[in-house]
Amino acid sequence: VTTDYDQLADRYDEDRAGFSVAPDDIVVELASSPRPTRVLDLGCGTGTWLAAQQARTVGSGVTLLGADPSTAMLAVAHGKGIANLMRAGAEQLPIPDSTIDYVVANFTFHHWQKERSLNEVRRVLRADHAVFRINNIEPEKTLGSWLYQCFPETVAIDAERFWPTPRIAEELEARGFVVDVRRESTTVDVHASQALAAAERRVISQLANLDEDAYARGLARLRSAARSHGSVFTTTSATVRVTARRV
Ligand SMILES: C[S@@+](CC[C@H](N)C(=O)[O-])C[C@H]1O[C@@H](n2cnc3c(N)ncnc32)[C@H](O)[C@@H]1O
């Protein structure tokens, strides 16, 4: 299953408007390093994370780079004044061996050809103390959300696309990384009308990938729930941060 982000790029930032980018401890550490360092946002999309780091690394020796296979997502990033963007997937990076200090992958790992990409990440990272971090959702922990409840076909699609976190950790350890896993979860009541508005925007890849009949059935479920006054979905958002260090 692949998602055509060229078709979603013009609506992507609007859909994520409520999200903020938390400070990144690895970037903070690198920004205080006396030597020049290079950070790659892999699957950088519209450059939201890079824009936040730009502000936080002014005057430091950190060079920020972004890579993404979607021309339209990169065009949005470029429009934000982000430099050093390259059109590339994680499977084949136009970057020399051992030249990156930190690779971060935000909400993108499920789109990758994973074994090949992990080898590529390892190739571009410096051998000593470099870091690879994956930030993502854990679908299996959010099965009660409106998305999986109203669009049940997305459960199987995500089971195929996402590796369970223990598998990610294993594959990284097999490539010589020391791995740390942190989880966060928050549970909120999402009103059916809010869920419906998000589903109608159809920006998240689960819905973008869904066939038209399954999508229409899910919208009908949500519209019916939105008509029942006070109908809410108790929705857990479960994120995981996997930090892998080369030692
Ligand atoms: C959900 S968006 C996340 C974008 C950005 N990291 C963020 O947090 O807003 C997923 C991104 O992964 C990119 N992507 C898809 N396949 C990829 C691959 N094989 N390698 C790297 N990035 C990929 C898409 O083009 C898209 O920009």
PDB file of C-alpha atoms and ligand atoms in Angstrom:
ATOM      1  CA  VAL A   1       0.000   0.000   0.000  1.00  0.00           C
ATOM      2  CA  THR A   2       1.497   3.339  -0.986  1.00  0.00           C
ATOM      3  CA  THR A   3       0.182   6.830  -0.331  1.00  0.00           C
ATOM      4  CA  ASP A   4       0.430   9.525  -2.983  1.00  0.00           C
ATOM      5  CA  TYR A   5       1.525  12.516  -0.918  1.00  0.00           C
ATOM      6  CA  ASP A   6       1.689  14.681  -4.048  1.00  0.00           C
ATOM      7  CA  GLN A   7      -2.132  14.629  -3.906  1.00  0.00           C
ATOM      8  CA  LEU A   8      -2.248  15.529  -0.189  1.00  0.00           C
ATOM      9  CA  ALA A   9       0.455  18.196   0.067  1.00  0.00           C
ATOM     10  CA  ASP A  10      -1.767  21.270  -0.336  1.00  0.00           C
ATOM     11  CA  ARG A  11      -4.041  20.131   2.552  1.00  0.00           C
ATOM     12  CA  TYR A  12      -1.420  18.529   4.790  1.00  0.00           C
ATOM     13  CA  ASP A  13      -0.444  21.490   6.992  1.00  0.00           C
ATOM     14  CA  GLU A  14      -4.053  22.580   7.469  1.00  0.00           C
ATOM     15  CA  ASP A  15      -4.875  19.107   8.774  1.00  0.00           C
ATOM     16  CA  ARG A  16      -1.954  19.239  11.243  1.00  0.00           C
ATOM     17  CA  ALA A  17      -2.649  22.813  12.357  1.00  0.00           C
ATOM     18  CA  GLY A  18      -3.200  21.810  16.004  1.00  0.00           C
ATOM     19  CA  PHE A  19       0.151  19.988  16.319  1.00  0.00           C
ATOM     20  CA  SER A  20       3.280  21.589  17.751  1.00  0.00           C
ATOM     21  CA  VAL A  21       6.855  20.366  17.451  1.00  0.00           C
ATOM     22  CA  ALA A  22       8.395  19.610  20.844  1.00  0.00           C
ATOM     23  CA  PRO A  23      12.054  20.543  21.417  1.00  0.00           C
ATOM     24  CA  ASP A  24      14.340  17.692  20.400  1.00  0.00           C
ATOM     25  CA  ASP A  25      17.004  16.780  22.970  1.00  0.00           C
ATOM     26  CA  ILE A  26      19.376  15.416  20.313  1.00  0.00           C
ATOM     27  CA  VAL A  27      19.263  18.656  18.319  1.00  0.00           C
ATOM     28  CA  VAL A  28      19.806  20.655  21.518  1.00  0.00           C
ATOM     29  CA  GLU A  29      22.859  18.491  22.275  1.00  0.00           C
ATOM     30  CA  LEU A  30      24.266  18.862  18.751  1.00  0.00           C
ATOM     31  CA  ALA A  31      23.666  22.626  18.721  1.00  0.00           C
ATOM     32  CA  SER A  32      26.037  22.977  21.661  1.00  0.00           C
ATOM     33  CA  SER A  33      28.748  20.852  20.023  1.00  0.00           C
ATOM     34  CA  PRO A  34      31.968  22.707  19.144  1.00  0.00           C
ATOM     35  CA  ARG A  35      32.225  20.813  15.833  1.00  0.00           C
ATOM     36  CA  PRO A  36      29.935  21.161  12.763  1.00  0.00           C
ATOM     37  CA  THR A  37      27.173  18.546  12.708  1.00  0.00           C
ATOM     38  CA  ARG A  38      24.574  17.360  10.178  1.00  0.00           C
ATOM     39  CA  VAL A  39      20.970  16.433  10.896  1.00  0.00           C
ATOM     40  CA  LEU A  40      18.699  14.692   8.364  1.00  0.00           C
ATOM     41  CA  ASP A  41      14.904  14.769   8.614  1.00  0.00           C
ATOM     42  CA  LEU A  42      14.049  11.689   6.566  1.00  0.00           C
ATOM     43  CA  GLY A  43      10.502  11.784   5.193  1.00  0.00           C
ATOM     44  CA  CYS A  44      10.454  15.478   6.080  1.00  0.00           C
ATOM     45  CA  GLY A  45       7.174  16.171   4.276  1.00  0.00           C
ATOM     46  CA  THR A  46       6.201  19.845   4.400  1.00  0.00           C
ATOM     47  CA  GLY A  47       9.163  20.692   6.629  1.00  0.00           C
ATOM     48  CA  THR A  48       7.311  21.442   9.874  1.00  0.00           C
ATOM     49  CA  TRP A  49       9.953  19.766  12.034  1.00  0.00           C
ATOM     50  CA  LEU A  50      12.827  21.367  10.096  1.00  0.00           C
ATOM     51  CA  ALA A  51      11.272  24.832  10.423  1.00  0.00           C
ATOM     52  CA  ALA A  52      11.068  24.408  14.200  1.00  0.00           C
ATOM     53  CA  GLN A  53      14.686  23.209  14.411  1.00  0.00           C
ATOM     54  CA  GLN A  54      15.900  26.082  12.207  1.00  0.00           C
ATOM     55  CA  ALA A  55      14.704  28.507  14.830  1.00  0.00           C
ATOM     56  CA  ARG A  56      16.390  26.473  17.570  1.00  0.00           C
ATOM     57  CA  THR A  57      19.789  26.061  15.884  1.00  0.00           C
ATOM     58  CA  VAL A  58      20.462  29.625  14.708  1.00  0.00           C
ATOM     59  CA  GLY A  59      24.124  30.461  15.192  1.00  0.00           C
ATOM     60  CA  SER A  60      25.144  26.852  15.914  1.00  0.00           C
ATOM     61  CA  GLY A  61      27.213  24.477  13.768  1.00  0.00           C
ATOM     62  CA  VAL A  62      24.173  22.326  12.918  1.00  0.00           C
ATOM     63  CA  THR A  63      23.314  21.906   9.224  1.00  0.00           C
ATOM     64  CA  LEU A  64      19.746  20.744   8.683  1.00  0.00           C
ATOM     65  CA  LEU A  65      18.875  18.536   5.693  1.00  0.00           C
ATOM     66  CA  GLY A  66      15.516  17.183   4.534  1.00  0.00           C
ATOM     67  CA  ALA A  67      14.668  14.267   2.241  1.00  0.00           C
ATOM     68  CA  ASP A  68      11.293  13.142   0.923  1.00  0.00           C
ATOM     69  CA  PRO A  69      10.127  11.359  -2.234  1.00  0.00           C
ATOM     70  CA  SER A  70       7.145  13.694  -2.755  1.00  0.00           C
ATOM     71  CA  THR A  71       7.875  16.712  -4.944  1.00  0.00           C
ATOM     72  CA  ALA A  72       4.727  18.499  -3.774  1.00  0.00           C
ATOM     73  CA  MET A  73       5.494  18.011  -0.063  1.00  0.00           C
ATOM     74  CA  LEU A  74       9.038  19.321  -0.673  1.00  0.00           C
ATOM     75  CA  ALA A  75       7.630  22.334  -2.541  1.00  0.00           C
ATOM     76  CA  VAL A  76       5.622  23.293   0.562  1.00  0.00           C
ATOM     77  CA  ALA A  77       8.773  22.910   2.703  1.00  0.00           C
ATOM     78  CA  HIS A  78      10.744  25.032   0.225  1.00  0.00           C
ATOM     79  CA  GLY A  79       8.041  27.722   0.478  1.00  0.00           C
ATOM     80  CA  LYS A  80       8.800  27.952   4.217  1.00  0.00           C
ATOM     81  CA  GLY A  81      12.379  28.972   3.428  1.00  0.00           C
ATOM     82  CA  ILE A  82      13.893  25.577   4.169  1.00  0.00           C
ATOM     83  CA  ALA A  83      17.136  24.881   2.311  1.00  0.00           C
ATOM     84  CA  ASN A  84      19.051  21.627   1.750  1.00  0.00           C
ATOM     85  CA  LEU A  85      16.050  19.614   0.566  1.00  0.00           C
ATOM     86  CA  MET A  86      16.488  16.514  -1.572  1.00  0.00           C
ATOM     87  CA  ARG A  87      13.946  14.389  -3.397  1.00  0.00           C
ATOM     88  CA  ALA A  88      14.711  10.878  -2.196  1.00  0.00           C
ATOM     89  CA  GLY A  89      13.182   7.953  -0.366  1.00  0.00           C
ATOM     90  CA  ALA A  90      14.800   6.321   2.628  1.00  0.00           C
ATOM     91  CA  GLU A  91      15.736   3.331   0.459  1.00  0.00           C
ATOM     92  CA  GLN A  92      18.357   5.252  -1.523  1.00  0.00           C
ATOM     93  CA  LEU A  93      19.803   8.464  -0.198  1.00  0.00           C
ATOM     94  CA  PRO A  94      22.060  10.750  -2.264  1.00  0.00           C
ATOM     95  CA  ILE A  95      24.307  11.193   0.775  1.00  0.00           C
ATOM     96  CA  PRO A  96      27.883   9.955   1.224  1.00  0.00           C
ATOM     97  CA  ASP A  97      28.695   7.259   3.813  1.00  0.00           C
ATOM     98  CA  SER A  98      29.247   8.258   7.462  1.00  0.00           C
ATOM     99  CA  THR A  99      28.387  11.952   7.114  1.00  0.00           C
ATOM    100  CA  ILE A 100      25.262  12.408   9.264  1.00  0.00           C
ATOM    101  CA  ASP A 101      25.126  12.813  13.063  1.00  0.00           C
ATOM    102  CA  TYR A 102      21.385  12.446  13.519  1.00  0.00           C
ATOM    103  CA  VAL A 103      18.615  10.996  11.339  1.00  0.00           C
ATOM    104  CA  VAL A 104      15.048  11.580  12.511  1.00  0.00           C
ATOM    105  CA  ALA A 105      11.963   9.957  10.970  1.00  0.00           C
ATOM    106  CA  ASN A 106       8.672  11.505  12.039  1.00  0.00           C
ATOM    107  CA  PHE A 107       5.458   9.639  11.234  1.00  0.00           C
ATOM    108  CA  THR A 108       6.935   8.157   8.063  1.00  0.00           C
ATOM    109  CA  PHE A 109       8.588   4.801   8.874  1.00  0.00           C
ATOM    110  CA  HIS A 110       5.451   2.806   7.948  1.00  0.00           C
ATOM    111  CA  HIS A 111       5.813   4.104   4.364  1.00  0.00           C
ATOM    112  CA  TRP A 112       9.334   2.762   3.891  1.00  0.00           C
ATOM    113  CA  GLN A 113      10.774  -0.458   2.465  1.00  0.00           C
ATOM    114  CA  LYS A 114      12.081  -1.072   5.921  1.00  0.00           C
ATOM    115  CA  GLU A 115      15.041  -3.479   5.849  1.00  0.00           C
ATOM    116  CA  ARG A 116      16.609  -1.688   2.907  1.00  0.00           C
ATOM    117  CA  SER A 117      16.024   1.726   4.454  1.00  0.00           C
ATOM    118  CA  LEU A 118      17.492   0.752   7.825  1.00  0.00           C
ATOM    119  CA  ASN A 119      20.652  -0.346   6.015  1.00  0.00           C
ATOM    120  CA  GLU A 120      20.710   2.994   4.225  1.00  0.00           C
ATOM    121  CA  VAL A 121      20.265   4.962   7.468  1.00  0.00           C
ATOM    122  CA  ARG A 122      23.121   2.998   9.005  1.00  0.00           C
ATOM    123  CA  ARG A 123      25.300   3.707   5.964  1.00  0.00           C
ATOM    124  CA  VAL A 124      24.882   7.503   6.126  1.00  0.00           C
ATOM    125  CA  LEU A 125      25.298   7.799   9.904  1.00  0.00           C
ATOM    126  CA  ARG A 126      28.726   8.435  11.370  1.00  0.00           C
ATOM    127  CA  ALA A 127      30.127   5.360  13.059  1.00  0.00           C
ATOM    128  CA  ASP A 128      30.633   7.015  16.433  1.00  0.00           C
ATOM    129  CA  HIS A 129      27.744   8.161  18.655  1.00  0.00           C
ATOM    130  CA  ALA A 130      25.383   8.967  15.787  1.00  0.00           C
ATOM    131  CA  VAL A 131      21.658   8.693  16.476  1.00  0.00           C
ATOM    132  CA  PHE A 132      18.623   7.465  14.552  1.00  0.00           C
ATOM    133  CA  ARG A 133      15.193   8.261  15.961  1.00  0.00           C
ATOM    134  CA  ILE A 134      11.765   7.094  14.840  1.00  0.00           C
ATOM    135  CA  ASN A 135       8.706   8.950  16.125  1.00  0.00           C
ATOM    136  CA  ASN A 136       5.435   7.308  15.207  1.00  0.00           C
ATOM    137  CA  ILE A 137       2.036   6.090  16.315  1.00  0.00           C
ATOM    138  CA  GLU A 138       1.431   2.556  17.585  1.00  0.00           C
ATOM    139  CA  PRO A 139      -1.797   1.550  15.805  1.00  0.00           C
ATOM    140  CA  GLU A 140      -2.340  -1.591  17.893  1.00  0.00           C
ATOM    141  CA  LYS A 141      -2.719   0.607  21.000  1.00  0.00           C
ATOM    142  CA  THR A 142      -5.344   2.897  19.471  1.00  0.00           C
ATOM    143  CA  LEU A 143      -7.872   0.402  18.144  1.00  0.00           C
ATOM    144  CA  GLY A 144     -10.712   2.149  20.022  1.00  0.00           C
ATOM    145  CA  SER A 145     -10.177   5.387  18.089  1.00  0.00           C
ATOM    146  CA  TRP A 146     -12.871   6.745  15.765  1.00  0.00           C
ATOM    147  CA  LEU A 147     -10.640   5.948  12.811  1.00  0.00           C
ATOM    148  CA  TYR A 148     -10.417   2.205  13.413  1.00  0.00           C
ATOM    149  CA  GLN A 149     -13.988   1.987  14.770  1.00  0.00           C
ATOM    150  CA  CYS A 150     -15.631   3.692  11.812  1.00  0.00           C
ATOM    151  CA  PHE A 151     -13.220   2.542   9.097  1.00  0.00           C
ATOM    152  CA  PRO A 152     -12.443  -1.029  10.259  1.00  0.00           C
ATOM    153  CA  GLU A 153     -10.684  -1.908   6.974  1.00  0.00           C
ATOM    154  CA  THR A 154      -7.831   0.408   8.030  1.00  0.00           C
ATOM    155  CA  VAL A 155      -6.874  -1.988  10.853  1.00  0.00           C
ATOM    156  CA  ALA A 156      -5.562  -4.648   8.453  1.00  0.00           C
ATOM    157  CA  ILE A 157      -3.891  -2.053   6.219  1.00  0.00           C
ATOM    158  CA  ASP A 158      -1.989  -0.646   9.190  1.00  0.00           C
ATOM    159  CA  ALA A 159      -1.113  -4.103  10.534  1.00  0.00           C
ATOM    160  CA  GLU A 160       0.663  -4.652   7.235  1.00  0.00           C
ATOM    161  CA  ARG A 161       2.384  -1.266   7.051  1.00  0.00           C
ATOM    162  CA  PHE A 162       3.546  -0.764  10.639  1.00  0.00           C
ATOM    163  CA  TRP A 163       6.150  -2.946  12.277  1.00  0.00           C
ATOM    164  CA  PRO A 164       5.403  -3.586  15.946  1.00  0.00           C
ATOM    165  CA  THR A 165       7.907  -1.671  18.082  1.00  0.00           C
ATOM    166  CA  PRO A 166       9.718  -4.837  19.337  1.00  0.00           C
ATOM    167  CA  ARG A 167      10.442  -5.739  15.702  1.00  0.00           C
ATOM    168  CA  ILE A 168      11.864  -2.254  15.059  1.00  0.00           C
ATOM    169  CA  ALA A 169      14.087  -2.562  18.133  1.00  0.00           C
ATOM    170  CA  GLU A 170      15.279  -6.027  17.084  1.00  0.00           C
ATOM    171  CA  GLU A 171      16.179  -4.925  13.564  1.00  0.00           C
ATOM    172  CA  LEU A 172      18.091  -1.926  14.883  1.00  0.00           C
ATOM    173  CA  GLU A 173      19.976  -4.011  17.436  1.00  0.00           C
ATOM    174  CA  ALA A 174      20.879  -6.456  14.673  1.00  0.00           C
ATOM    175  CA  ARG A 175      22.477  -3.489  12.877  1.00  0.00           C
ATOM    176  CA  GLY A 176      24.612  -2.588  15.877  1.00  0.00           C
ATOM    177  CA  PHE A 177      22.454   0.084  17.529  1.00  0.00           C
ATOM    178  CA  VAL A 178      21.667   0.416  21.216  1.00  0.00           C
ATOM    179  CA  VAL A 179      17.947   1.070  21.441  1.00  0.00           C
ATOM    180  CA  ASP A 180      15.781   3.040  23.865  1.00  0.00           C
ATOM    181  CA  VAL A 181      11.975   3.010  23.597  1.00  0.00           C
ATOM    182  CA  ARG A 182       9.691   5.654  25.142  1.00  0.00           C
ATOM    183  CA  ARG A 183       5.915   5.675  24.888  1.00  0.00           C
ATOM    184  CA  GLU A 184       3.330   8.379  25.504  1.00  0.00           C
ATOM    185  CA  SER A 185      -0.392   8.165  25.381  1.00  0.00           C
ATOM    186  CA  THR A 186      -3.263  10.545  25.903  1.00  0.00           C
ATOM    187  CA  THR A 187      -6.951   9.790  25.855  1.00  0.00           C
ATOM    188  CA  VAL A 188      -9.475  12.380  24.771  1.00  0.00           C
ATOM    189  CA  ASP A 189     -13.152  12.445  23.866  1.00  0.00           C
ATOM    190  CA  VAL A 190     -13.495  13.372  20.211  1.00  0.00           C
ATOM    191  CA  HIS A 191     -16.962  14.560  19.225  1.00  0.00           C
ATOM    192  CA  ALA A 192     -18.349  12.727  16.202  1.00  0.00           C
ATOM    193  CA  SER A 193     -18.638  16.021  14.288  1.00  0.00           C
ATOM    194  CA  GLN A 194     -14.899  16.710  14.781  1.00  0.00           C
ATOM    195  CA  ALA A 195     -14.043  13.184  13.661  1.00  0.00           C
ATOM    196  CA  LEU A 196     -16.291  13.619  10.636  1.00  0.00           C
ATOM    197  CA  ALA A 197     -14.550  16.868   9.654  1.00  0.00           C
ATOM    198  CA  ALA A 198     -11.142  15.151   9.904  1.00  0.00           C
ATOM    199  CA  ALA A 199     -12.356  12.157   7.912  1.00  0.00           C
ATOM    200  CA  GLU A 200     -13.779  14.424   5.210  1.00  0.00           C
ATOM    201  CA  ARG A 201     -10.414  16.152   4.807  1.00  0.00           C
ATOM    202  CA  ARG A 202      -9.008  12.650   4.051  1.00  0.00           C
ATOM    203  CA  VAL A 203      -5.405  13.675   4.601  1.00  0.00           C
ATOM    204  CA  ILE A 204      -4.248  10.855   6.883  1.00  0.00           C
ATOM    205  CA  SER A 205      -2.797   8.015   4.862  1.00  0.00           C
ATOM    206  CA  GLN A 206      -5.145   5.398   6.352  1.00  0.00           C
ATOM    207  CA  LEU A 207      -8.080   7.171   4.700  1.00  0.00           C
ATOM    208  CA  ALA A 208      -6.229   8.262   1.575  1.00  0.00           C
ATOM    209  CA  ASN A 209      -5.390   4.587   0.920  1.00  0.00           C
ATOM    210  CA  LEU A 210      -8.877   3.234   1.548  1.00  0.00           C
ATOM    211  CA  ASP A 211     -11.048   2.088  -1.365  1.00  0.00           C
ATOM    212  CA  GLU A 212     -14.008   4.357  -2.137  1.00  0.00           C
ATOM    213  CA  ASP A 213     -16.710   1.944  -0.875  1.00  0.00           C
ATOM    214  CA  ALA A 214     -15.027   1.399   2.493  1.00  0.00           C
ATOM    215  CA  TYR A 215     -14.450   5.156   2.808  1.00  0.00           C
ATOM    216  CA  ALA A 216     -18.124   5.906   2.025  1.00  0.00           C
ATOM    217  CA  ARG A 217     -19.314   3.315   4.590  1.00  0.00           C
ATOM    218  CA  GLY A 218     -17.127   4.890   7.264  1.00  0.00           C
ATOM    219  CA  LEU A 219     -18.356   8.400   6.480  1.00  0.00           C
ATOM    220  CA  ALA A 220     -21.948   7.162   6.758  1.00  0.00           C
ATOM    221  CA  ARG A 221     -21.185   5.686  10.218  1.00  0.00           C
ATOM    222  CA  LEU A 222     -19.651   8.980  11.319  1.00  0.00           C
ATOM    223  CA  ARG A 223     -22.536  11.068   9.923  1.00  0.00           C
ATOM    224  CA  SER A 224     -25.013   8.915  11.778  1.00  0.00           C
ATOM    225  CA  ALA A 225     -22.970   9.277  15.004  1.00  0.00           C
ATOM    226  CA  ALA A 226     -22.712  13.047  14.467  1.00  0.00           C
ATOM    227  CA  ARG A 227     -26.507  13.252  14.246  1.00  0.00           C
ATOM    228  CA  SER A 228     -26.889  11.631  17.685  1.00  0.00           C
ATOM    229  CA  HIS A 229     -26.487  14.540  20.042  1.00  0.00           C
ATOM    230  CA  GLY A 230     -23.488  14.128  22.359  1.00  0.00           C
ATOM    231  CA  SER A 231     -21.965  11.227  20.465  1.00  0.00           C
ATOM    232  CA  VAL A 232     -18.248  11.004  21.263  1.00  0.00           C
ATOM    233  CA  PHE A 233     -15.424   8.562  20.538  1.00  0.00           C
ATOM    234  CA  THR A 234     -13.016   8.050  23.390  1.00  0.00           C
ATOM    235  CA  THR A 235      -9.795   8.119  21.436  1.00  0.00           C
ATOM    236  CA  THR A 236      -6.322   7.249  22.631  1.00  0.00           C
ATOM    237  CA  SER A 237      -3.363   8.692  20.835  1.00  0.00           C
ATOM    238  CA  ALA A 238      -0.369   6.425  21.462  1.00  0.00           C
ATOM    239  CA  THR A 239       3.003   7.523  20.196  1.00  0.00           C
ATOM    240  CA  VAL A 240       6.354   5.822  20.426  1.00  0.00           C
ATOM    241  CA  ARG A 241       9.855   7.231  20.243  1.00  0.00           C
ATOM    242  CA  VAL A 242      12.576   4.770  19.328  1.00  0.00           C
ATOM    243  CA  THR A 243      16.061   6.188  19.787  1.00  0.00           C
ATOM    244  CA  ALA A 244      18.910   4.121  18.367  1.00  0.00           C
ATOM    245  CA  ARG A 245      22.522   5.033  19.041  1.00  0.00           C
ATOM    246  CA  ARG A 246      25.647   3.809  17.326  1.00  0.00           C
ATOM    247  CA  VAL A 247      28.246   3.247  19.992  1.00  0.00           C
TER     248      VAL A 247
HETATM  249  C1  LIG B   1       2.641  11.452   7.416  1.00  0.00           C
HETATM  250  S1  LIG B   1       3.837  12.269   6.420  1.00  0.00           S
HETATM  251  C2  LIG B   1       4.985  12.871   7.659  1.00  0.00           C
HETATM  252  C3  LIG B   1       5.722  14.095   7.183  1.00  0.00           C
HETATM  253  C4  LIG B   1       6.568  14.781   8.253  1.00  0.00           C
HETATM  254  N1  LIG B   1       7.634  13.935   8.722  1.00  0.00           N
HETATM  255  C5  LIG B   1       5.707  15.230   9.414  1.00  0.00           C
HETATM  256  O1  LIG B   1       5.914  14.762  10.544  1.00  0.00           O
HETATM  257  O2  LIG B   1       4.819  16.067   9.189  1.00  0.00           O
HETATM  258  C6  LIG B   1       4.752  10.937   5.700  1.00  0.00           C
HETATM  259  C7  LIG B   1       5.866  11.407   4.754  1.00  0.00           C
HETATM  260  O3  LIG B   1       6.665  10.269   4.409  1.00  0.00           O
HETATM  261  C8  LIG B   1       7.069  10.430   3.069  1.00  0.00           C
HETATM  262  N2  LIG B   1       7.501   9.132   2.508  1.00  0.00           N
HETATM  263  C9  LIG B   1       6.748   8.215   1.854  1.00  0.00           C
HETATM  264  N3  LIG B   1       7.505   7.174   1.475  1.00  0.00           N
HETATM  265  C10 LIG B   1       8.769   7.434   1.903  1.00  0.00           C
HETATM  266  C11 LIG B   1      10.006   6.747   1.807  1.00  0.00           C
HETATM  267  N4  LIG B   1      10.102   5.579   1.190  1.00  0.00           N
HETATM  268  N5  LIG B   1      11.106   7.331   2.330  1.00  0.00           N
HETATM  269  C12 LIG B   1      11.016   8.526   2.968  1.00  0.00           C
HETATM  270  N6  LIG B   1       9.870   9.216   3.085  1.00  0.00           N
HETATM  271  C13 LIG B   1       8.761   8.683   2.572  1.00  0.00           C
HETATM  272  C14 LIG B   1       5.846  11.030   2.398  1.00  0.00           C
HETATM  273  O4  LIG B   1       6.142  11.619   1.133  1.00  0.00           O
HETATM  274  C15 LIG B   1       5.367  12.009   3.445  1.00  0.00           C
HETATM  275  O5  LIG B   1       5.932  13.277   3.258  1.00  0.00           O
END
